[in-house]
Amino acid sequence: MTSPDPQELGVLGLPHGIRACLFDLDGVITQTAKVHAAAWKEMFDAYLKTRAERGEEPFVAFDPIEDYDTYVDGMPRADGTRAFLKSRGITVPEGNSDDPPDAETVQGLGNRKNEIVLRRIHDDGVQAYPGSVTYVNAVRAAGLRRAVVSSSTNCQDVLIAAHIEELFEERIDGITAQREHLAGKPAPDMFLAGARALGVEPAEAVVFEDALAGVAAGRAGGFGYVIGVDRAGQAEQLLAHGADRVVTDLADLLGSK
């Protein structure tokens, strides 16, 4: 596989030597980050209210901005559940991945959140960001390899619902991570798996992420370029976590170099 022409890379806002693009899904390609934030809040608030009713601690609601960005954004469900509960000093059994959603375990609470996400996607549908679709089509036209890299086990369902599955050659998602025992973001394992699937070295790939943990994963993996997508007014934090550049929409990259 030859590298795209430097002029084509410049039109895409990418540096010389890039041969592949690794895109996060929620918040980068699809408008599902807000769905996940709402689902986490619905699940955690209900659980925290139950604990308050039992007299275990006063109810303090899950903050869909601060708590979401700090503890769960871009993380596998179990990791996010565990991290948030730890921040509140709450310890529950780990449980098993097939725990029912009413189980008071890390896995059960994560499964409860997943049920809420699926319900919201079913009821409200999924929209892709128009600028992202335009950009990925431009990447495809330039001959770069393309993979979607998401912690979500619902990645394929979301791609199909948004009618964009055909834009990506490879999919590395939560199901892949479970099957191949890949560590979740901020570890770089999933992005590294994406690069392997596309047959490129990390230095030849660019990572597109909106989550702080995802940007940190791109930097930790030694990728050639890391682009932060600022959907939540956190440009400075994205840069601090390792982004080479921050944009508010992928279409902003076109013709920008």
C-alpha positions as a Python dict, from the first residue, in 0.01 Angstrom:
ca = {
    (1, 'M'): (0, 0, 0),
    (2, 'T'): (145, 335, -106),
    (3, 'S'): (110, 651, 96),
    (4, 'P'): (-139, 910, -27),
    (5, 'D'): (1, 1212, -206),
    (6, 'P'): (125, 1479, 42),
    (7, 'Q'): (-103, 1733, -125),
    (8, 'E'): (-405, 1509, -59),
    (9, 'L'): (-300, 1471, 304),
    (10, 'G'): (-270, 1848, 328),
    (11, 'V'): (-625, 1889, 203),
    (12, 'L'): (-734, 1652, 480),
    (13, 'G'): (-540, 1848, 741),
    (14, 'L'): (-303, 1556, 804),
    (15, 'P'): (79, 1539, 810),
    (16, 'H'): (296, 1361, 556),
    (17, 'G'): (334, 984, 601),
    (18, 'I'): (-17, 908, 726),
    (19, 'R'): (-173, 601, 563),
    (20, 'A'): (-469, 523, 790),
    (21, 'C'): (-732, 687, 1010),
    (22, 'L'): (-870, 543, 1334),
    (23, 'F'): (-1200, 703, 1435),
    (24, 'D'): (-1372, 684, 1771),
    (25, 'L'): (-1747, 648, 1726),
    (26, 'D'): (-1951, 820, 1998),
    (27, 'G'): (-1900, 1195, 1982),
    (28, 'V'): (-1668, 1183, 1681),
    (29, 'I'): (-1875, 1014, 1410),
    (30, 'T'): (-2218, 981, 1570),
    (31, 'Q'): (-2418, 1202, 1802),
    (32, 'T'): (-2443, 929, 2063),
    (33, 'A'): (-2216, 1069, 2334),
    (34, 'K'): (-2514, 1262, 2473),
    (35, 'V'): (-2717, 939, 2467),
    (36, 'H'): (-2449, 763, 2672),
    (37, 'A'): (-2424, 1055, 2917),
    (38, 'A'): (-2801, 1050, 2968),
    (39, 'A'): (-2800, 672, 3013),
    (40, 'W'): (-2521, 683, 3269),
    (41, 'K'): (-2710, 953, 3460),
    (42, 'E'): (-3038, 763, 3453),
    (43, 'M'): (-2873, 445, 3577),
    (44, 'F'): (-2650, 598, 3844),
    (45, 'D'): (-2914, 839, 3977),
    (46, 'A'): (-3161, 554, 4025),
    (47, 'Y'): (-2898, 346, 4203),
    (48, 'L'): (-2776, 634, 4419),
    (49, 'K'): (-3136, 715, 4520),
    (50, 'T'): (-3185, 353, 4622),
    (51, 'R'): (-2874, 371, 4840),
    (52, 'A'): (-2994, 698, 4994),
    (53, 'E'): (-3333, 545, 5071),
    (54, 'R'): (-3149, 263, 5252),
    (55, 'G'): (-2966, 526, 5457),
    (56, 'E'): (-2622, 441, 5318),
    (57, 'E'): (-2529, 795, 5210),
    (58, 'P'): (-2707, 1116, 5104),
    (59, 'F'): (-2818, 1133, 4743),
    (60, 'V'): (-2581, 1332, 4520),
    (61, 'A'): (-2678, 1314, 4154),
    (62, 'F'): (-2445, 1198, 3878),
    (63, 'D'): (-2318, 1506, 3694),
    (64, 'P'): (-2360, 1443, 3318),
    (65, 'I'): (-2069, 1674, 3241),
    (66, 'E'): (-1808, 1653, 3518),
    (67, 'D'): (-1867, 1291, 3624),
    (68, 'Y'): (-1919, 1177, 3265),
    (69, 'D'): (-1599, 1339, 3136),
    (70, 'T'): (-1389, 1231, 3433),
    (71, 'Y'): (-1499, 874, 3497),
    (72, 'V'): (-1690, 713, 3210),
    (73, 'D'): (-1640, 891, 2875),
    (74, 'G'): (-1464, 659, 2631),
    (75, 'M'): (-1427, 382, 2887),
    (76, 'P'): (-1558, 25, 2872),
    (77, 'R'): (-1879, -2, 3073),
    (78, 'A'): (-1732, -199, 3361),
    (79, 'D'): (-1432, 33, 3392),
    (80, 'G'): (-1655, 340, 3392),
    (81, 'T'): (-1893, 190, 3646),
    (82, 'R'): (-1605, 91, 3872),
    (83, 'A'): (-1432, 431, 3845),
    (84, 'F'): (-1742, 634, 3927),
    (85, 'L'): (-1841, 415, 4222),
    (86, 'K'): (-1486, 443, 4358),
    (87, 'S'): (-1510, 824, 4334),
    (88, 'R'): (-1811, 805, 4568),
    (89, 'G'): (-1645, 556, 4803),
    (90, 'I'): (-1891, 284, 4701),
    (91, 'T'): (-1778, -78, 4677),
    (92, 'V'): (-1994, -351, 4521),
    (93, 'P'): (-1906, -703, 4404),
    (94, 'E'): (-1760, -732, 4055),
    (95, 'G'): (-2014, -991, 3942),
    (96, 'N'): (-2015, -1160, 3602),
    (97, 'S'): (-2068, -1023, 3252),
    (98, 'D'): (-2405, -1200, 3229),
    (99, 'D'): (-2539, -1053, 3554),
    (100, 'P'): (-2902, -933, 3518),
    (101, 'P'): (-2947, -554, 3510),
    (102, 'D'): (-3105, -556, 3856),
    (103, 'A'): (-2793, -712, 4013),
    (104, 'E'): (-2609, -480, 4250),
    (105, 'T'): (-2269, -557, 4099),
    (106, 'V'): (-2029, -369, 3873),
    (107, 'Q'): (-2135, -587, 3581),
    (108, 'G'): (-2504, -570, 3666),
    (109, 'L'): (-2503, -191, 3686),
    (110, 'G'): (-2313, -174, 3357),
    (111, 'N'): (-2570, -403, 3196),
    (112, 'R'): (-2847, -181, 3333),
    (113, 'K'): (-2684, 120, 3165),
    (114, 'N'): (-2657, -75, 2839),
    (115, 'E'): (-3030, -155, 2844),
    (116, 'I'): (-3103, 216, 2882),
    (117, 'V'): (-2875, 305, 2589),
    (118, 'L'): (-3038, 46, 2364),
    (119, 'R'): (-3384, 173, 2460),
    (120, 'R'): (-3288, 532, 2385),
    (121, 'I'): (-3129, 439, 2050),
    (122, 'H'): (-3438, 238, 1957),
    (123, 'D'): (-3675, 517, 2057),
    (124, 'D'): (-3478, 814, 1922),
    (125, 'G'): (-3258, 670, 1647),
    (126, 'V'): (-2895, 763, 1573),
    (127, 'Q'): (-2764, 1062, 1383),
    (128, 'A'): (-2414, 1094, 1238),
    (129, 'Y'): (-2243, 1432, 1237),
    (130, 'P'): (-2270, 1558, 878),
    (131, 'G'): (-1919, 1706, 891),
    (132, 'S'): (-1778, 1373, 1002),
    (133, 'V'): (-1948, 1185, 720),
    (134, 'T'): (-1813, 1440, 471),
    (135, 'Y'): (-1464, 1403, 617),
    (136, 'V'): (-1459, 1022, 621),
    (137, 'N'): (-1578, 1019, 260),
    (138, 'A'): (-1289, 1252, 172),
    (139, 'V'): (-1048, 1020, 356),
    (140, 'R'): (-1183, 725, 158),
    (141, 'A'): (-1153, 914, -172),
    (142, 'A'): (-789, 994, -89),
    (143, 'G'): (-712, 623, -49),
    (144, 'L'): (-646, 612, 326),
    (145, 'R'): (-741, 302, 525),
    (146, 'R'): (-1024, 349, 776),
    (147, 'A'): (-1127, 181, 1101),
    (148, 'V'): (-1375, 268, 1372),
    (149, 'V'): (-1243, 206, 1725),
    (150, 'S'): (-1504, 216, 2001),
    (151, 'S'): (-1533, 83, 2354),
    (152, 'S'): (-1902, 19, 2292),
    (153, 'T'): (-2036, -333, 2243),
    (154, 'N'): (-2318, -170, 2043),
    (155, 'C'): (-2085, -22, 1783),
    (156, 'Q'): (-2214, -220, 1485),
    (157, 'D'): (-2577, -153, 1578),
    (158, 'V'): (-2505, 221, 1594),
    (159, 'L'): (-2322, 219, 1258),
    (160, 'I'): (-2614, 38, 1096),
    (161, 'A'): (-2872, 267, 1257),
    (162, 'A'): (-2682, 572, 1131),
    (163, 'H'): (-2642, 417, 781),
    (164, 'I'): (-2263, 457, 781),
    (165, 'E'): (-2132, 103, 829),
    (166, 'E'): (-1986, 95, 476),
    (167, 'L'): (-1755, 391, 547),
    (168, 'F'): (-1519, 176, 755),
    (169, 'E'): (-1307, -120, 653),
    (170, 'E'): (-1249, -252, 1005),
    (171, 'R'): (-1432, -234, 1337),
    (172, 'I'): (-1257, -268, 1674),
    (173, 'D'): (-1519, -245, 1948),
    (174, 'G'): (-1616, -366, 2291),
    (175, 'I'): (-1689, -712, 2157),
    (176, 'T'): (-1340, -726, 2002),
    (177, 'A'): (-1190, -611, 2331),
    (178, 'Q'): (-1365, -887, 2524),
    (179, 'R'): (-1269, -1153, 2271),
    (180, 'E'): (-905, -1047, 2243),
    (181, 'H'): (-863, -933, 2605),
    (182, 'L'): (-772, -577, 2507),
    (183, 'A'): (-739, -319, 2780),
    (184, 'G'): (-977, -25, 2750),
    (185, 'K'): (-883, 338, 2696),
    (186, 'P'): (-669, 518, 2819),
    (187, 'A'): (-456, 213, 2736),
    (188, 'P'): (-369, 219, 2362),
    (189, 'D'): (-454, -148, 2302),
    (190, 'M'): (-772, -94, 2099),
    (191, 'F'): (-617, 164, 1869),
    (192, 'L'): (-312, -58, 1825),
    (193, 'A'): (-547, -341, 1726),
    (194, 'G'): (-707, -107, 1474),
    (195, 'A'): (-370, -28, 1319),
    (196, 'R'): (-286, -399, 1297),
    (197, 'A'): (-620, -473, 1132),
    (198, 'L'): (-545, -211, 867),
    (199, 'G'): (-188, -332, 816),
    (200, 'V'): (-13, -10, 921),
    (201, 'E'): (233, 95, 1191),
    (202, 'P'): (104, 326, 1465),
    (203, 'A'): (326, 607, 1336),
    (204, 'E'): (141, 584, 1002),
    (205, 'A'): (-205, 628, 1158),
    (206, 'V'): (-398, 922, 1298),
    (207, 'V'): (-639, 890, 1591),
    (208, 'F'): (-960, 1095, 1608),
    (209, 'E'): (-1108, 1120, 1959),
    (210, 'D'): (-1341, 1338, 2164),
    (211, 'A'): (-1279, 1168, 2501),
    (212, 'L'): (-988, 1261, 2724),
    (213, 'A'): (-916, 891, 2784),
    (214, 'G'): (-920, 828, 2409),
    (215, 'V'): (-679, 1111, 2333),
    (216, 'A'): (-448, 980, 2606),
    (217, 'A'): (-469, 635, 2446),
    (218, 'G'): (-368, 777, 2108),
    (219, 'R'): (-69, 953, 2259),
    (220, 'A'): (35, 646, 2460),
    (221, 'G'): (28, 429, 2147),
    (222, 'G'): (284, 637, 1961),
    (223, 'F'): (48, 724, 1676),
    (224, 'G'): (158, 963, 1406),
    (225, 'Y'): (-104, 1228, 1486),
    (226, 'V'): (-382, 1267, 1742),
    (227, 'I'): (-679, 1492, 1669),
    (228, 'G'): (-910, 1591, 1951),
    (229, 'V'): (-1271, 1667, 1862),
    (230, 'D'): (-1409, 1923, 2104),
    (231, 'R'): (-1782, 1869, 2139),
    (232, 'A'): (-1799, 1979, 2504),
    (233, 'G'): (-1580, 2289, 2545),
    (234, 'Q'): (-1274, 2100, 2667),
    (235, 'A'): (-1013, 2197, 2407),
    (236, 'E'): (-746, 2273, 2668),
    (237, 'Q'): (-796, 1937, 2839),
    (238, 'L'): (-776, 1751, 2508),
    (239, 'L'): (-446, 1923, 2430),
    (240, 'A'): (-319, 1851, 2782),
    (241, 'H'): (-403, 1481, 2739),
    (242, 'G'): (-199, 1456, 2419),
    (243, 'A'): (-391, 1590, 2119),
    (244, 'D'): (-170, 1741, 1849),
    (245, 'R'): (-462, 1949, 1727),
    (246, 'V'): (-819, 2017, 1838),
    (247, 'V'): (-1115, 2095, 1611),
    (248, 'T'): (-1484, 2137, 1683),
    (249, 'D'): (-1588, 1936, 1378),
    (250, 'L'): (-1398, 1705, 1143),
    (251, 'A'): (-1505, 1913, 844),
    (252, 'D'): (-1289, 2194, 990),
    (253, 'L'): (-985, 1989, 885),
    (254, 'L'): (-1065, 1999, 514),
    (255, 'G'): (-834, 2235, 331),
    (256, 'S'): (-691, 2360, 661),
    (257, 'K'): (-322, 2267, 632),
}
